[in-house]
PDB file of C-alpha atoms in Angstrom:
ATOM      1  CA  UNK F   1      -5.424   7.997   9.799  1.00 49.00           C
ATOM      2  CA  UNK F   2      -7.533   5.219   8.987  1.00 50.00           C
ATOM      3  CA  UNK F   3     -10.110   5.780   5.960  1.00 48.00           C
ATOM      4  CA  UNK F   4     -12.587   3.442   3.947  1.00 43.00           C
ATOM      5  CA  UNK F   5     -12.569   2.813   0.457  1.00 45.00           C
ATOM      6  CA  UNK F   6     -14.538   5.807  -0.396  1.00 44.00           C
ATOM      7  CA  UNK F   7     -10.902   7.914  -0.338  1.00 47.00           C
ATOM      8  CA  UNK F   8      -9.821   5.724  -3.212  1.00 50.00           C
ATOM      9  CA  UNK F   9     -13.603   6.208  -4.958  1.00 48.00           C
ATOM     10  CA  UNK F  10     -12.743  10.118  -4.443  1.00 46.00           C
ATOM     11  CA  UNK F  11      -9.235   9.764  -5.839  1.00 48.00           C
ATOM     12  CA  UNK F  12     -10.280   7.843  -9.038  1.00 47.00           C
ATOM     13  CA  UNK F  13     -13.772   9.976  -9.452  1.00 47.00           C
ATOM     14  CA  UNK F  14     -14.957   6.312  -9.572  1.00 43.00           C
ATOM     15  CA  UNK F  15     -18.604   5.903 -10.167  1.00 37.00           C
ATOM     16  CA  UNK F  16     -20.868   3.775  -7.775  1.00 36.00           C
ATOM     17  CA  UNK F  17     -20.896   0.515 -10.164  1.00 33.00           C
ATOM     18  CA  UNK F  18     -17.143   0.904  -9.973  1.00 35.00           C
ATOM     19  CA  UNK F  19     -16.617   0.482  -6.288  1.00 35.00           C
ATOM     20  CA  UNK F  20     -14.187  -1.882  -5.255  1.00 37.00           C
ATOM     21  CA  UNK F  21     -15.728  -5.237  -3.536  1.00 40.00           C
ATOM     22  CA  UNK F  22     -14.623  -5.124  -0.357  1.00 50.00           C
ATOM     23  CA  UNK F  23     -14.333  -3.051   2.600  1.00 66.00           C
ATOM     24  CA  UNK F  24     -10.704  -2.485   2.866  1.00 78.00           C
ATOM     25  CA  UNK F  25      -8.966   0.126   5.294  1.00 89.00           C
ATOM     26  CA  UNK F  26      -6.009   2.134   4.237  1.00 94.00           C
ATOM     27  CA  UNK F  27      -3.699   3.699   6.748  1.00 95.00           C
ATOM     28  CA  UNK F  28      -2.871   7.134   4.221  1.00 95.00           C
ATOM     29  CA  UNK F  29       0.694   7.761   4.640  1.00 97.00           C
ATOM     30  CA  UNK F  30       0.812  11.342   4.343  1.00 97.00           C
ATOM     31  CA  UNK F  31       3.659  12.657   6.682  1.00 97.00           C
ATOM     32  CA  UNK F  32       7.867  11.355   6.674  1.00 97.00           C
ATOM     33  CA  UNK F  33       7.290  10.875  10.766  1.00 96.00           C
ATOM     34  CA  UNK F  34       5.620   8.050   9.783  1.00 97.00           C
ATOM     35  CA  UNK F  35       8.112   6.246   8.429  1.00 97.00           C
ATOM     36  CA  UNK F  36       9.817   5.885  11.803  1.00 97.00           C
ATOM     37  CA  UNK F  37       5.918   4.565  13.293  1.00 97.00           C
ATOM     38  CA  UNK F  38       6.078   2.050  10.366  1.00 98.00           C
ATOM     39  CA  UNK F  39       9.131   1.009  11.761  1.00 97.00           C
ATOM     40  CA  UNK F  40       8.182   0.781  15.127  1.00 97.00           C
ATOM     41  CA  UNK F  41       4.758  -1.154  14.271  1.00 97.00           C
ATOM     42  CA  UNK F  42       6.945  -3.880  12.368  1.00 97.00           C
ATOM     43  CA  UNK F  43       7.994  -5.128  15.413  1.00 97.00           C
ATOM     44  CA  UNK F  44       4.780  -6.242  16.555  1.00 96.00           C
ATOM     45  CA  UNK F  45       3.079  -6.479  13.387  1.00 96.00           C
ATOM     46  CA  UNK F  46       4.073  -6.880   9.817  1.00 97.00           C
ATOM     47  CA  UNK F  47       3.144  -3.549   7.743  1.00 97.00           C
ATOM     48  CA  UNK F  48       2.748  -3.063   3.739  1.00 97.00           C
ATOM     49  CA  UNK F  49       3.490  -0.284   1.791  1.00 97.00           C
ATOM     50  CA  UNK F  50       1.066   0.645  -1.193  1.00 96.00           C
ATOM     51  CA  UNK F  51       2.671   2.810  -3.196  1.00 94.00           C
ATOM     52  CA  UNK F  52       0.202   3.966  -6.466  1.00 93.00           C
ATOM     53  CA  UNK F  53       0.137   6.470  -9.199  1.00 91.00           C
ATOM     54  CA  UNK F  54      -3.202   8.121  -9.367  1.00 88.00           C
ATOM     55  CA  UNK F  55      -2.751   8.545 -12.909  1.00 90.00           C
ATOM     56  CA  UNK F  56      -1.929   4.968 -13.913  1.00 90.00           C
ATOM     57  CA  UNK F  57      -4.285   2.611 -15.036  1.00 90.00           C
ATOM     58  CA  UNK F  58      -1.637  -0.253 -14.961  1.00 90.00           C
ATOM     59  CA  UNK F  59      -1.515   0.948 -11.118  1.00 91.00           C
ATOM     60  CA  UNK F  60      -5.382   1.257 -10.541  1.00 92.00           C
ATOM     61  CA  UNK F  61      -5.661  -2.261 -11.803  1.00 91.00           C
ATOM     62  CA  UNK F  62      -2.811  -3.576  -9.749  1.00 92.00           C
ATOM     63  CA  UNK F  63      -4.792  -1.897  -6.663  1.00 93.00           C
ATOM     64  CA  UNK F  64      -7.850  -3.202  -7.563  1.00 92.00           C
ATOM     65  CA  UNK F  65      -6.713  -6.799  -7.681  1.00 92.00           C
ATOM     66  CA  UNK F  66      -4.861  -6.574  -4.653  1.00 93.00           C
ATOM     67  CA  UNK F  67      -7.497  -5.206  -3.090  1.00 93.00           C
ATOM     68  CA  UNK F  68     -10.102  -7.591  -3.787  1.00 92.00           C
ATOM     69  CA  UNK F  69      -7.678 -10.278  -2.684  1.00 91.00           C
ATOM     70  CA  UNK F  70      -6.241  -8.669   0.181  1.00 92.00           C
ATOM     71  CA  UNK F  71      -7.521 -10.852   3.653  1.00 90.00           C
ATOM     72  CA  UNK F  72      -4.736 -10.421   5.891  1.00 92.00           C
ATOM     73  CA  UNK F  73      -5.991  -7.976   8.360  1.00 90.00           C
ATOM     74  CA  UNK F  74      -5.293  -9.647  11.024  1.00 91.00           C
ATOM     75  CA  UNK F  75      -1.704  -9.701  10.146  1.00 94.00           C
ATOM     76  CA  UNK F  76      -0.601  -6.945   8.468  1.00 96.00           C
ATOM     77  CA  UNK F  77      -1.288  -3.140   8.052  1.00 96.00           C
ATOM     78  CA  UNK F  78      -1.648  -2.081   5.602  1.00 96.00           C
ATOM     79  CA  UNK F  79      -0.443   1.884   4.176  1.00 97.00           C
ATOM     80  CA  UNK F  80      -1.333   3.440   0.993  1.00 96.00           C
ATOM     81  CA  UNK F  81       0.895   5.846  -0.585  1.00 96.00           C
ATOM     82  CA  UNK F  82      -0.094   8.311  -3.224  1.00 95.00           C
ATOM     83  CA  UNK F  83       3.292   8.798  -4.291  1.00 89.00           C
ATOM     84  CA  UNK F  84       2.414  12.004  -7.401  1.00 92.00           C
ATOM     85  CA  UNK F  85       1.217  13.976  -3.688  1.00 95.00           C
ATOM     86  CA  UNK F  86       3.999  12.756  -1.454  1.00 96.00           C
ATOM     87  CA  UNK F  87       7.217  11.766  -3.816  1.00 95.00           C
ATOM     88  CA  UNK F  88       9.268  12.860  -1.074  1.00 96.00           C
ATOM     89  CA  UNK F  89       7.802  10.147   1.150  1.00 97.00           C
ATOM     90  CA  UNK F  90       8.485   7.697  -1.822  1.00 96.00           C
ATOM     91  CA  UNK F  91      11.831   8.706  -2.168  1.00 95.00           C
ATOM     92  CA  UNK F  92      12.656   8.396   1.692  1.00 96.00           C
ATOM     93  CA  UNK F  93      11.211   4.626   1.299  1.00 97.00           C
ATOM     94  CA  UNK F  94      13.735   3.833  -1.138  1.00 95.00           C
ATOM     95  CA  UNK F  95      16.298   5.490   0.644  1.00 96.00           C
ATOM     96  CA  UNK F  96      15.432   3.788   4.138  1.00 95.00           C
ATOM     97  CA  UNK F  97      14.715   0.671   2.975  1.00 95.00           C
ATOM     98  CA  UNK F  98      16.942   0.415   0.121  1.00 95.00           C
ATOM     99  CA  UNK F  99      14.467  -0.214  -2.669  1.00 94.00           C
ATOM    100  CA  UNK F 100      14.386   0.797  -5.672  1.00 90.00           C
ATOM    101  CA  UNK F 101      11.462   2.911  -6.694  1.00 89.00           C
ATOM    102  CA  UNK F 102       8.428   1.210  -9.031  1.00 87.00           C
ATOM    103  CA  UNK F 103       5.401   2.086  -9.802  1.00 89.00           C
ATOM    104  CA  UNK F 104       2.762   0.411  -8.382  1.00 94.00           C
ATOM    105  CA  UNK F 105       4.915  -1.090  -5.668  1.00 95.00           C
ATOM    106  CA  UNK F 106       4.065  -3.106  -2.090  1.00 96.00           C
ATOM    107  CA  UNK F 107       6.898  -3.270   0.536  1.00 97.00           C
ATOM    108  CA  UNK F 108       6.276  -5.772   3.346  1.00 97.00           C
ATOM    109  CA  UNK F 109       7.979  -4.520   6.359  1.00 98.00           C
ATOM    110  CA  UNK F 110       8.728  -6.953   9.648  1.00 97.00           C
ATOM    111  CA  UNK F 111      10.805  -5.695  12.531  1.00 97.00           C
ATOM    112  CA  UNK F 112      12.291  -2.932  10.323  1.00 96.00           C
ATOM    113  CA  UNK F 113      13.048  -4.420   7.272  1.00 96.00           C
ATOM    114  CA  UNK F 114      11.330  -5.406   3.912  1.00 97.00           C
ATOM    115  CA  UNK F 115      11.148  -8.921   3.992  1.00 97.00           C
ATOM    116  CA  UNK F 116       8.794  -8.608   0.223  1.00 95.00           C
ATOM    117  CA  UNK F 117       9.183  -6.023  -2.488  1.00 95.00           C
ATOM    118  CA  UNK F 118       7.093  -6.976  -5.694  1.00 94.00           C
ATOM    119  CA  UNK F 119       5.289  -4.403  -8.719  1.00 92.00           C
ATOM    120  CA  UNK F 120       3.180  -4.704 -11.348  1.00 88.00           C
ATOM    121  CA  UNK F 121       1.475  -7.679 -11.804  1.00 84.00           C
ATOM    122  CA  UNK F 122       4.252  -9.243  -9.537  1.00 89.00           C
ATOM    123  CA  UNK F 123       2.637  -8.061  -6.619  1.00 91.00           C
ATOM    124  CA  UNK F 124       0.511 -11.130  -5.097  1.00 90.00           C
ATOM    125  CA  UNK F 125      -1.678 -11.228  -1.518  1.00 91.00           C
ATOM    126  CA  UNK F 126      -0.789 -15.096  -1.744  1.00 90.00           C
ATOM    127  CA  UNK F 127       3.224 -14.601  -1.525  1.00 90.00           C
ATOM    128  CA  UNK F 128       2.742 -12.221   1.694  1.00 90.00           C
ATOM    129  CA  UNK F 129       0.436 -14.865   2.944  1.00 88.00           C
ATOM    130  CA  UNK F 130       3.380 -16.956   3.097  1.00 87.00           C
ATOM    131  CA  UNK F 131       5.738 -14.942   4.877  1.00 87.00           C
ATOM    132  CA  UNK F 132       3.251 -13.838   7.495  1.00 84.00           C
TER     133      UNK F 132
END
């Protein structure tokens, strides 16, 4: 399911002067099946993991800058994970992929593996530019 920003804007209760800049489109990754499309996608295409705490401002800023920075379309997919709604799909990515779990957290996934695991203000658009 592919949604604009205006599912974050609902999340947050954002205000319009506080929408986000761009025009982004989040895959929501709502169901453990898929994991295993992830997966399957990697092969063709690289695909990122967001994984964010709605109640986090250290998160909300960390989505905020990646979002405005975020220009790789073309070559990646990117997910979004509300991990308080769907800790059990959090906790299968760590157990799949064999991450530990953070808070906000990207995963870069290529032909089935994570190839770039960063959180917090480690997490940078210009190091996944560089492995893509």
């Amino acid at each position: 399911m592919r949604q604009k920003m205006s599912f974050l804007k609902n999340v947050f209760g954002s205000s319009d002067e506080e929408k986000p800049n761009n025009k982004m489109e989040w895959n929501l990754l709502t169901a453990m099946n898929q994991l295993d499309l992830i997966v399957s996608m990697s092969e063709e295409k690289a695909v990122l993991i967001f994984k964010h705490s709605t109640r986090c401002s250290i998160s909300r800023f960390a989505l905020k800058q990646f979002e405005n920075e975020f220009n790789l379309e073309e070559k990646i997919e990117p997910y979004f994970l509300d991990l308080l709604n769907y800790r059990d799909i959090s906790n299968e990515i760590a157990f799949r992929f064999n991450v530990q779990h953070q808070s906000p957290q990207v995963l870069l996934i290529k032909n089935g593996v994570v190839v770039y695991d960063a959180s917090h203000s480690d997490i940078a658009v210009e190091d996944m530019r560089l492995i893509c």
